[in-house]
XYZ file of C-alpha atoms in Angstrom:
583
model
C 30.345 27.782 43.332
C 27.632 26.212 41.879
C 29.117 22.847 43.054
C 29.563 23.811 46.537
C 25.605 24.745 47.117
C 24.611 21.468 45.362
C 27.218 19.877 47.588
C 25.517 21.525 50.264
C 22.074 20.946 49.446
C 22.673 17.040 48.885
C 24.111 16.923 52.769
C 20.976 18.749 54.205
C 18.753 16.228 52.221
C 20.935 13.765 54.059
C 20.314 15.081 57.706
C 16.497 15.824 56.738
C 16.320 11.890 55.872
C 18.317 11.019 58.983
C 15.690 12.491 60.906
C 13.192 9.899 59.963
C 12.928 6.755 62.228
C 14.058 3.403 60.038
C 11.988 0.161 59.435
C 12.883 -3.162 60.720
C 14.199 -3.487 57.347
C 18.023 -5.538 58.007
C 17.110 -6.548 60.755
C 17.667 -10.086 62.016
C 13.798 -10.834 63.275
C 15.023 -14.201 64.942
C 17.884 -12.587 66.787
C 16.035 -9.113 67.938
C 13.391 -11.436 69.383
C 14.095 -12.301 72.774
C 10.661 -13.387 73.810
C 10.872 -16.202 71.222
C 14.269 -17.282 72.171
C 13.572 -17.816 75.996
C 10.370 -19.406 75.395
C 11.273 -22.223 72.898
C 13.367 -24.302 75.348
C 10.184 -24.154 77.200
C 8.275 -25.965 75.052
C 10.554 -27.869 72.220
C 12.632 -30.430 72.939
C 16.716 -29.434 73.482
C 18.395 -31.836 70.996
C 15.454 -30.110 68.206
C 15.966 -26.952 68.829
C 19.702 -26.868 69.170
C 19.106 -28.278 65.178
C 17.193 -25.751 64.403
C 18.370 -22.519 65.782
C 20.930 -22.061 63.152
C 18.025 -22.873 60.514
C 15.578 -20.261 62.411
C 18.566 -17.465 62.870
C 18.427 -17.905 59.031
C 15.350 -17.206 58.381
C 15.098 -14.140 60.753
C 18.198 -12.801 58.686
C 16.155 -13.685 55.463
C 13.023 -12.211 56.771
C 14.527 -9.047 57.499
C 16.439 -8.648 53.897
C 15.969 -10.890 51.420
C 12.532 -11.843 51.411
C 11.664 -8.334 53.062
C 12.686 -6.946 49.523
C 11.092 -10.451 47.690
C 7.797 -10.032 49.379
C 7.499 -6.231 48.558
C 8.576 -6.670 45.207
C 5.530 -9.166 44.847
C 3.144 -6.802 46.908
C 3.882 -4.422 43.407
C 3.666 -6.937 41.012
C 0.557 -9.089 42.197
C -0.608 -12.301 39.763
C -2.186 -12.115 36.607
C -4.557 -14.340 34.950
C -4.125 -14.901 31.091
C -7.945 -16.493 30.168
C -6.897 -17.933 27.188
C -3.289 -19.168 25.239
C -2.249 -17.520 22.018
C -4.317 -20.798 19.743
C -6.948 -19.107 21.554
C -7.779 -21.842 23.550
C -9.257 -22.039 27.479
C -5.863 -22.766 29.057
C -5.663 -20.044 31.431
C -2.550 -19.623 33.594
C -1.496 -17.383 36.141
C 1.718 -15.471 35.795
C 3.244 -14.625 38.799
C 6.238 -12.167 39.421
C 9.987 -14.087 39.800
C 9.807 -12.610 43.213
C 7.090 -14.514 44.176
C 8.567 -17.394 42.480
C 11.637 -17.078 44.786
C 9.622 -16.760 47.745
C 8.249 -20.232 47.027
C 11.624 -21.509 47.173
C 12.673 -20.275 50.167
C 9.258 -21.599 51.902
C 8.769 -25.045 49.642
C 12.294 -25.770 48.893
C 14.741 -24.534 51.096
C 12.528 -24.319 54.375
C 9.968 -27.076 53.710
C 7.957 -26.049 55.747
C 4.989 -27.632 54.394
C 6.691 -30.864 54.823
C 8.609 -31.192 58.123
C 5.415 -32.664 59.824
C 5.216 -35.415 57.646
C 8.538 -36.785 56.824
C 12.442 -37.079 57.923
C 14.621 -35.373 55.919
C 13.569 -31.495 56.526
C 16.483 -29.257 56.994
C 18.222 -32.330 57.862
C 16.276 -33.760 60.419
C 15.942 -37.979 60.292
C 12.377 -37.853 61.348
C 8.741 -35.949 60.992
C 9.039 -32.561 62.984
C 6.380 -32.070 65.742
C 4.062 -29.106 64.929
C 6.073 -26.320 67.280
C 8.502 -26.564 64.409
C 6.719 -25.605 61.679
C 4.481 -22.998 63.487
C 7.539 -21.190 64.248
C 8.752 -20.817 60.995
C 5.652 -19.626 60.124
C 5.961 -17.189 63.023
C 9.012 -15.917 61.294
C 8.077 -15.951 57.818
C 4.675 -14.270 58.412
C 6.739 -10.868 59.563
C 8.023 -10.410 55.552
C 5.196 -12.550 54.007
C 1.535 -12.989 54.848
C 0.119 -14.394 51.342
C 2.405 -17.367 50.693
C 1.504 -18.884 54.009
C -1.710 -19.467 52.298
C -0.644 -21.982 50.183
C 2.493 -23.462 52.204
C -0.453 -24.744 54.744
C -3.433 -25.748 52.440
C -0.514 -27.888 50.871
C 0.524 -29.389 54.815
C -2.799 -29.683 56.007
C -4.581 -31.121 52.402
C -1.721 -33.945 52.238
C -2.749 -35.043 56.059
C -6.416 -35.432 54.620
C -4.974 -37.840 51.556
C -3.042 -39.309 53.974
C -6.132 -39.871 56.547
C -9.091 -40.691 53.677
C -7.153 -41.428 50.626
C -7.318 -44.929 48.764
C -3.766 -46.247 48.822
C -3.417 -45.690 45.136
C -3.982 -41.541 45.969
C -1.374 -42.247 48.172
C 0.740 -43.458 46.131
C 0.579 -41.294 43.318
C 0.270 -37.899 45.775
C 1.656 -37.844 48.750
C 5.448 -37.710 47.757
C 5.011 -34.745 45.544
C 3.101 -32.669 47.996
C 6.155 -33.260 50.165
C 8.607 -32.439 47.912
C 10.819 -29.921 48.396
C 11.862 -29.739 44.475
C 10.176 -27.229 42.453
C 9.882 -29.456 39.466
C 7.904 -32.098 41.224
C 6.266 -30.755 43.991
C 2.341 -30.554 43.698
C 1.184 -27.528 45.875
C -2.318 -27.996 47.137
C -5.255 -25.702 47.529
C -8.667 -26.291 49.370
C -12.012 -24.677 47.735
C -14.526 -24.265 50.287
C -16.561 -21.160 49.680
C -19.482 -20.596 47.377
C -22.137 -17.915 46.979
C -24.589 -19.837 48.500
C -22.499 -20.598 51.698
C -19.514 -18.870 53.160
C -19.699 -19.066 57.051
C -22.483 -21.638 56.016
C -20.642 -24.498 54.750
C -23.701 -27.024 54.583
C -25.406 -24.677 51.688
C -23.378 -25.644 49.368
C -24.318 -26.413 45.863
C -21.359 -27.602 43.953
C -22.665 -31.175 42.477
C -20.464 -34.443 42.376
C -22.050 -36.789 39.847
C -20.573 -40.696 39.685
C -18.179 -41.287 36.749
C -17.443 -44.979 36.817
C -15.131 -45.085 40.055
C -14.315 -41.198 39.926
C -16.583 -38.087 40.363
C -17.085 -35.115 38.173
C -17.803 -31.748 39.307
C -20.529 -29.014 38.050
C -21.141 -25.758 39.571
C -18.806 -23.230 41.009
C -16.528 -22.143 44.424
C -16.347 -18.720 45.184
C -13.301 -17.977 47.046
C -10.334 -19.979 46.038
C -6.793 -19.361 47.428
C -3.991 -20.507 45.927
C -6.387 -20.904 42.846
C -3.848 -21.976 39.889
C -2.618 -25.300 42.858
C -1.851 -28.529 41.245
C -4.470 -30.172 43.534
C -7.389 -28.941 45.451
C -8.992 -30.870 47.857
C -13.183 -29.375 48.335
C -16.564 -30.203 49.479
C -19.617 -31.298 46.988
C -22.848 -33.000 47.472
C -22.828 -36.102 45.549
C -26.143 -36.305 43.126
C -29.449 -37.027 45.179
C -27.204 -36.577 48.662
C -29.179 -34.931 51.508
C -28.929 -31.341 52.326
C -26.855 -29.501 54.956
C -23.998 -30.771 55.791
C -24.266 -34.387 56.151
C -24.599 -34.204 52.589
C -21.576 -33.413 51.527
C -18.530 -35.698 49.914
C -14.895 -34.497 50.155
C -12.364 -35.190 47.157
C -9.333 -34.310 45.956
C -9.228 -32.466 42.187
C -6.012 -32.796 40.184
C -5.411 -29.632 37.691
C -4.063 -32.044 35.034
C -5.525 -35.675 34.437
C -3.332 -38.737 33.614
C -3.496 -38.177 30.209
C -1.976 -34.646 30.505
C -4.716 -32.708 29.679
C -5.892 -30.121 31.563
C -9.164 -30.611 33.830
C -12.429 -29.563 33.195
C -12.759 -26.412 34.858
C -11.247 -22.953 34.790
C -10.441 -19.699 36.413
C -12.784 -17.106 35.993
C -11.057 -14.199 37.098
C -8.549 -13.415 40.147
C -10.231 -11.869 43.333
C -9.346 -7.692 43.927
C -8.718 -7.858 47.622
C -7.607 -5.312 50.231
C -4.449 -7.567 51.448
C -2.799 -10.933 50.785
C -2.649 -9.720 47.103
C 0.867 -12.012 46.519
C -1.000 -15.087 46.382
C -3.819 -15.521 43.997
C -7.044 -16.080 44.949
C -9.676 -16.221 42.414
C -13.633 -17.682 41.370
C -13.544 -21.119 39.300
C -15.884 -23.149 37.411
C -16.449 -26.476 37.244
C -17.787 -28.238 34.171
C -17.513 -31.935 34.323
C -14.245 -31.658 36.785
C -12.498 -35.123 37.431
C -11.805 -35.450 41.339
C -11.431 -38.796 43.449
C -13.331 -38.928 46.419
C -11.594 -39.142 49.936
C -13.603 -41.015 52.891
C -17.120 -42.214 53.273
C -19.267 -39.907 50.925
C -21.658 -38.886 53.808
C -18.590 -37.777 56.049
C -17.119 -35.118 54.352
C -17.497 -32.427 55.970
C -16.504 -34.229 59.503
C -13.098 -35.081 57.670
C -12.931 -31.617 56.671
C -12.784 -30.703 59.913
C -9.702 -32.622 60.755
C -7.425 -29.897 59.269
C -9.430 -27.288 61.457
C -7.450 -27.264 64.327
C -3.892 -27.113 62.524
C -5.074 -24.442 60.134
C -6.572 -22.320 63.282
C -2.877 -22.867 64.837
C -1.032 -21.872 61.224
C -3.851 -18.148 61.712
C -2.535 -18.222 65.132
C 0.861 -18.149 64.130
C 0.779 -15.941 61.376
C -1.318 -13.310 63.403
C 1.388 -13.793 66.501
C 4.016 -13.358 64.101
C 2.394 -10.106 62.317
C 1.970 -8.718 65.889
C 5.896 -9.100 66.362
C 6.545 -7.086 63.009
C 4.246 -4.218 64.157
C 5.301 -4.082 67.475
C 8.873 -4.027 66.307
C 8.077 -1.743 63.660
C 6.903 0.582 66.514
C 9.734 0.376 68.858
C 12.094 1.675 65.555
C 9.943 4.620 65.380
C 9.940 5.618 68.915
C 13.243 5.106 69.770
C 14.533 6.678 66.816
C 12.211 9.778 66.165
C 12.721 12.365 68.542
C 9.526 15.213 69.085
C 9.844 18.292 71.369
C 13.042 17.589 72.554
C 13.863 14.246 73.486
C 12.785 10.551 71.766
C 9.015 9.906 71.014
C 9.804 6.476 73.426
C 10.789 8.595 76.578
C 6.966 10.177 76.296
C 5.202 8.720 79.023
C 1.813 8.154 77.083
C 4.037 6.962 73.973
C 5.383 4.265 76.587
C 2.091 3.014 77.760
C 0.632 2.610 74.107
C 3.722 0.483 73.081
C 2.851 -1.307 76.491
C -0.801 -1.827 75.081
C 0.817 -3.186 71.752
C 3.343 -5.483 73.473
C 0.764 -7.439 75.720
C -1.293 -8.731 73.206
C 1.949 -9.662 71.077
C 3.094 -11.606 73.729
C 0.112 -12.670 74.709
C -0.025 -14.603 70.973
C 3.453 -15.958 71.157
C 2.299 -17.789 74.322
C -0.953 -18.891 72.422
C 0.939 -20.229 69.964
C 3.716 -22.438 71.594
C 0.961 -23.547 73.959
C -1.462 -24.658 70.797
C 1.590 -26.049 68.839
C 2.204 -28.920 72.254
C -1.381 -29.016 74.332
C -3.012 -32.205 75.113
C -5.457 -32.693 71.821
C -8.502 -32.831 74.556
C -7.466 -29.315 74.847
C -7.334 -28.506 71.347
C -10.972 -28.676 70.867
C -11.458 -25.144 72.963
C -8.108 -23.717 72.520
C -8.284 -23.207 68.751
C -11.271 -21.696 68.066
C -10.172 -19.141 71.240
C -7.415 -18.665 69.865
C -7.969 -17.765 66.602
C -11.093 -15.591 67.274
C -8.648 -13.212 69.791
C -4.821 -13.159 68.415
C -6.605 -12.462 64.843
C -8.416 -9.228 66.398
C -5.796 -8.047 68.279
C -3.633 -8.231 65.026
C -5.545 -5.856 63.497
C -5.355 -3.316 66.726
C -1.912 -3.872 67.032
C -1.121 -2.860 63.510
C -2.955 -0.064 63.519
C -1.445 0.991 66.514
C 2.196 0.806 65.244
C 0.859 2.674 61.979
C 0.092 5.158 64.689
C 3.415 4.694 66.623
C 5.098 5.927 63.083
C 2.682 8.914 62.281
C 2.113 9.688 58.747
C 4.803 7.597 57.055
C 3.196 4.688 58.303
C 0.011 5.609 56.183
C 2.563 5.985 52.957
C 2.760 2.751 50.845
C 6.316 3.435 51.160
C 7.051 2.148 54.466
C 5.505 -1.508 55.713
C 2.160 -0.310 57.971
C -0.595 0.368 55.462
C 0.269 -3.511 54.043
C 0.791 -4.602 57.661
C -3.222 -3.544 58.786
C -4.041 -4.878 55.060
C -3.298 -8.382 55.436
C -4.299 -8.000 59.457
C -7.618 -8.129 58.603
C -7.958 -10.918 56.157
C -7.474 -13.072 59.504
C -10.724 -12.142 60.956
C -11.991 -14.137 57.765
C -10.077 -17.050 56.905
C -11.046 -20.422 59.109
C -14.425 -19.035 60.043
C -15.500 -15.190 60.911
C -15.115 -13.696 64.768
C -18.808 -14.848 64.737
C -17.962 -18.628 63.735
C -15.006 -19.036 66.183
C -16.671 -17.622 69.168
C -19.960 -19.590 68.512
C -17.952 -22.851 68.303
C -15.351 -22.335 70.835
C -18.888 -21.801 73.471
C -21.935 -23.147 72.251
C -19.838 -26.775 70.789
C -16.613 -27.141 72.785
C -18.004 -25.653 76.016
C -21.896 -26.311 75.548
C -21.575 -29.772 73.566
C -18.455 -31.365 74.456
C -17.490 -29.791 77.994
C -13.990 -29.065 76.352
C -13.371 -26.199 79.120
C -13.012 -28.882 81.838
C -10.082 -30.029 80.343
C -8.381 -26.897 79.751
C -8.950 -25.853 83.068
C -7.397 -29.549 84.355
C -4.050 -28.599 82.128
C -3.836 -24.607 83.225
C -4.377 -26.169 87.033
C -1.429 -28.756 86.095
C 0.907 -26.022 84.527
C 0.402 -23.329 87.917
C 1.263 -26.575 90.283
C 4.173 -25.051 91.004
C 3.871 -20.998 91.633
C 7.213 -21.078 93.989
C 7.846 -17.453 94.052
C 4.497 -15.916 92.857
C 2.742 -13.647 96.095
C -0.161 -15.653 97.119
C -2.368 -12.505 96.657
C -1.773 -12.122 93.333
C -2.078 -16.204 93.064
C -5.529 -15.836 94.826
C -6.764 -12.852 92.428
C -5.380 -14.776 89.191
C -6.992 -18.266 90.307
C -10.015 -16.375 91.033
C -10.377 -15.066 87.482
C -9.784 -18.164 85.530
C -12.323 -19.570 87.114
C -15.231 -16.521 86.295
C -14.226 -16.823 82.859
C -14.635 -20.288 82.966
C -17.745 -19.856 84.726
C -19.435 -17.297 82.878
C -18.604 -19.493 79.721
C -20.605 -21.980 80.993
C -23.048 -19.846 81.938
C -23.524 -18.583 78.721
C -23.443 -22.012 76.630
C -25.990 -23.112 79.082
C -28.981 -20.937 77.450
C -29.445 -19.969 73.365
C -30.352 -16.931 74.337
C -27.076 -16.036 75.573
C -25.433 -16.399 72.199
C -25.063 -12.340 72.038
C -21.942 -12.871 74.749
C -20.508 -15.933 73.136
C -17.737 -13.340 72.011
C -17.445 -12.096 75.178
C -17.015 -15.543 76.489
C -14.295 -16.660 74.307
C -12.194 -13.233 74.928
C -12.429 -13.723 78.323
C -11.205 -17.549 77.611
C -8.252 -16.357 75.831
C -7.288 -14.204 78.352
C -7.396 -16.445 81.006
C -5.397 -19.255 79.469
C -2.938 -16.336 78.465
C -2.830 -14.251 81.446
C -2.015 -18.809 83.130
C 0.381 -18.905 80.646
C 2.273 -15.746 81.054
C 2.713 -16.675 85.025
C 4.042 -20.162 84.473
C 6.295 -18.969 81.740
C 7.783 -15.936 83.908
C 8.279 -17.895 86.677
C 10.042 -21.226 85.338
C 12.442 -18.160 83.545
C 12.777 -16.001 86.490
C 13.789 -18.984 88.543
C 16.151 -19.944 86.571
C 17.818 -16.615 86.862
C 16.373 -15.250 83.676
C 13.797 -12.695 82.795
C 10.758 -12.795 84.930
C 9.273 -10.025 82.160
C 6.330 -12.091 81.797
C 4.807 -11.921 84.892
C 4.435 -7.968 84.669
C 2.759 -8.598 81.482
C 0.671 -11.423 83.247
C -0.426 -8.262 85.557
C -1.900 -6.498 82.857
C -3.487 -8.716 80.960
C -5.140 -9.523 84.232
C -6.559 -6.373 85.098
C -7.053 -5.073 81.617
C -8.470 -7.510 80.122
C -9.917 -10.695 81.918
C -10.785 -7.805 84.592
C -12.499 -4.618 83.984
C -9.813 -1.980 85.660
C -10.820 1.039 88.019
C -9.725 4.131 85.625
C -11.066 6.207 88.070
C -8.121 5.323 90.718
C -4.761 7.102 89.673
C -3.504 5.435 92.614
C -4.409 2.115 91.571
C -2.554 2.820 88.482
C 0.867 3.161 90.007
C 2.479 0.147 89.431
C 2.294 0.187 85.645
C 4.963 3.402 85.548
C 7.698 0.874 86.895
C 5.974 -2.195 84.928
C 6.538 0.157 81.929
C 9.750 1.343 82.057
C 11.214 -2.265 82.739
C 9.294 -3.740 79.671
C 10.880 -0.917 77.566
C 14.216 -2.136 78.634
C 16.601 -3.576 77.455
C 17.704 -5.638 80.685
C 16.269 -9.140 81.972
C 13.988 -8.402 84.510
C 14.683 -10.386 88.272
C 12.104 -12.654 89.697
C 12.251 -10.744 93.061
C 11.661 -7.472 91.245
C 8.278 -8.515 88.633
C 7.012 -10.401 92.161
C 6.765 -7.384 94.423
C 4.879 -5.301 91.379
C 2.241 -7.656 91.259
C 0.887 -6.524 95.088
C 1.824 -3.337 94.832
């Protein structure tokens, strides 16, 4: 008897787990994403892609199991720093869990993607990738593992500065190991920026280069320092008697071990606490008599620095785009299988319009993305600090929103939302604060340079052809773009103004998204595909480049049929996402 209610008890247990929605967790995040899979043959080349899909469908698969389990396994075991050996001597090392070892592989070796841009051979391509390809591994890796992209792009983007500035004898001896895909040889790369005396500030800081025949050595310390135990780390320091701010300031590259094979003169204080991103190591370092080579004229450093900006703001980009896919998946799961007074939480209508208002900015950030990954590089100059001052924000919205979507699980370390809004927020930081981005994207690219002239030259270019788009809604969309563009100009025009520059970049974004969105819908919808985009176009439109009427219910018609055909699961006719734009 005593069997039978045990029996009993186990199978009740069973239906009481049943009853909780799953995670994306075996999931396939390559093949359950159908925005990504239209869009690419948009923007990547057909013989490229058709190499890669197999290469991306493995990923997604690896994303959704294997490195799903890797990267929480690291999450629980984060690194530890051991200050000294057992002869008691300053040799510190960082242990890191064999998960996050593995992980590693999968991105350095097997992937590479820290390499593709540089060199033929990458997953079996003869030639150097362009950037789409990387970014969109990154896209996919970022929805298991935020931390490790870290270090897989300070490696990519630090070897383009050797490359660029180094003397041919860096070359030489660097370049091939950072784009190794062997674990044995390959020299990951980190770049140490940050200092107490100058975070946002970069042209406060105080580390010292002094001249060591025809090397420099290093006194003073960094701060913040990601990927902190790298092989190489390529920073900014003021060479002795330099000038201040940041004309002053020499880049160079810093080896961990010298020639000799002894280990460099300076060492890891102690391994930063932080709220997310806790995989990857990030720690404070001193530097007491450091060996590094410089890299370019000593009084340009900082300009050179600046040459990995824009990649690095695409890499945020992509990371936040692809973090935005994980959350809103992780949402859908939970409303479509969790039922509440009756009938599925997705079938509510005011569940239905918050996964609406987490599925606009998600796609909003995909378009961002393959758009920043092949613009014109006059375009660049605006579109990446836009960019990354928006998708980074609305990452942190959208994941608490599907934390929401899932209700109290999602605040349990148990399930993937309380690590999802974790690492959300550490993009708000990296590559410059809200503050920074918005302030350069205006006051510099708009103010300085004019950079919005071109971007509004390339959106004009792109909506040539609106075949099929109601000239209304053509009228009303052109109309916008052009305010925003206005009122940025308005706003770089005065110093006084530089309360709205935030405002001014949103509005930006939105535009070039909202541009985006119709070109993209259309050229599928015409094509007999799913015209999706264009309802999504809609809202972005009148939610956010335009301030809606609430107060008309009326008004607000259109978005119950925009609604239930984004929560489909059917490709959505041209003739069909046209008519809702009037109505």
């Amino acid at each position: 008897m005593t069997n039978h209610v045990g029996l009993a008890n186990r199978e009740a247990a069973t239906r009481r787990s049943a009853a909780l929605a799953p995670s994306c967790r075996g999931l396939n995040y390559y093949l359950v994403d159908r925005s990504v899979r239209d869009l690419l043959p948009l923007y990547m080349e057909a013989p490229l892609l058709a190499h890669l899909e197999p290469h991306l469908g493995e990923l997604g698969k690896l994303a959704g199991g294997t490195l799903y389990d890797l990267s929480d396994q690291a999450e629980r075991h984060q690194p530890v720093l051991h200050p000294r050996d057992g002869y008691g001597r300053d040799e510190e090392w960082v242990e890191y869990h064999p998960a996050y070892r593995e992980m590693e592989r999968i991105a350095f070796g097997q992937f590479g993607m820290h390499a593709m841009c540089h060199r033929g051979g990458v997953l079996g391509w003869p030639s150097a990738m362009p950037p789409i390809a990387k970014y969109v591994f990154h896209y996919l890796f970022a929805q298991a593992e935020f931390g490790l992209l870290c270090p897989v792009n300070l490696t990519d983007s630090s070897s383009e500065l050797v490359r660029r500035y180094g003397t041919d004898a860096l070359r030489q001896k660097y370049l091939e190991r950072m784009w190794s895909q062997d674990p044995a040889t390959l020299f990951k790369c980190a770049q140490f920026m940050t200092e107490k005396a100058g975070g946002s500030d970069v042209g406060a800081a105080e580390l010292v280069a002094v001249r060591d025949g025809e090397n420099w050595k290093l006194h003073g310390e960094k701060w913040f320092c990601s990927n902190a135990d790298a092989e190489l780390a390529v920073l900014l320091a003021r060479p002795e008697g330099a000038a201040s701010g940041g004309r002053g300031l020499g880049l160079f590259l810093m080896p961990k071990t010298l020639p000799d094979g002894s280990r460099n003169a300076y060492r890891i204080v102690r391994l930063k606490d932080k709220l997310g991103s806790r995989t990857m190591a990030s720690g404070e370092i001193v530097f007491e008599g450091a060996v590094a080579y410089q890299l370019g004229a000593l009084d340009q450093g900082l300009k050179q620095m600046l040459v990995m900006v824009n990649s690095s703001r695409v890499s945020h980009l992509a990371r936040a785009a692809g973090m935005m896919r994980r959350c809103l998946n992780e949402a859908m799961q939970a409303a479509r299988h969790r039922n509440a007074f009756g009938r599925a939480v997705i079938d509510h209508p005011l569940m239905r319009r918050q996964l609406v208002k987490l599925m606009v900015p998600t796609e909003q950030a995909l378009s961002a993305l393959l758009y920043s990954a092949t613009a014109p590089e006059k375009v660049l100059r605006l579109l990446t600090p836009i960019v990354k001052y928006r998708a980074c924000r609305d990452n942190v919205t959208v994941a608490t929103g599907a934390m929401e979507a899932r209700g109290g699980n999602g605040y349990i370390e148990d399930w993937p939302n309380a690590r999802l809004v974790r690492d959300a927020h550490l993009g708000l930081i990296w590559e410059g604060t809200s503050n920074i981005n918005a302030l350069d994207a205006v006051q510099r690219a708009v103010g300085k340079v004019g950079a919005h002239h071109a971007m509004r030259d390339d959106l004009a270019s792109r909506l040539g052809d609106t075949q099929g788009l109601p000239g209304q809604f053509r009228t009303r969309l052109d109309g916008a773009i052009g305010g925003a563009l206005r009122f940025a100009e308005e706003v770089a025009a005065h110093p006084e103004n530089e309360r709205f520059c935030r405002v001014a970049a949103g509005k930006l974004y939105h535009a070039v998204t909202s541009a985006l969105l119709i070109q993209e819908g259309l050229r599928l919808g015409v094509a007999g595909g799913d015209a999706r985009r264009l309802l999504l176009a809609r809202f972005v439109l009148e939610h956010r480049l335009q301030e809606p009427n609430m107060l008309s219910l009326e008004g607000q018609r259109w978005e119950d049929e925009a609604i239930d055909l984004l929560l489909g699961e059917t490709p959505v006719p041209l003739s069909r996402a046209a008519a809702l734009l009037l109505t």
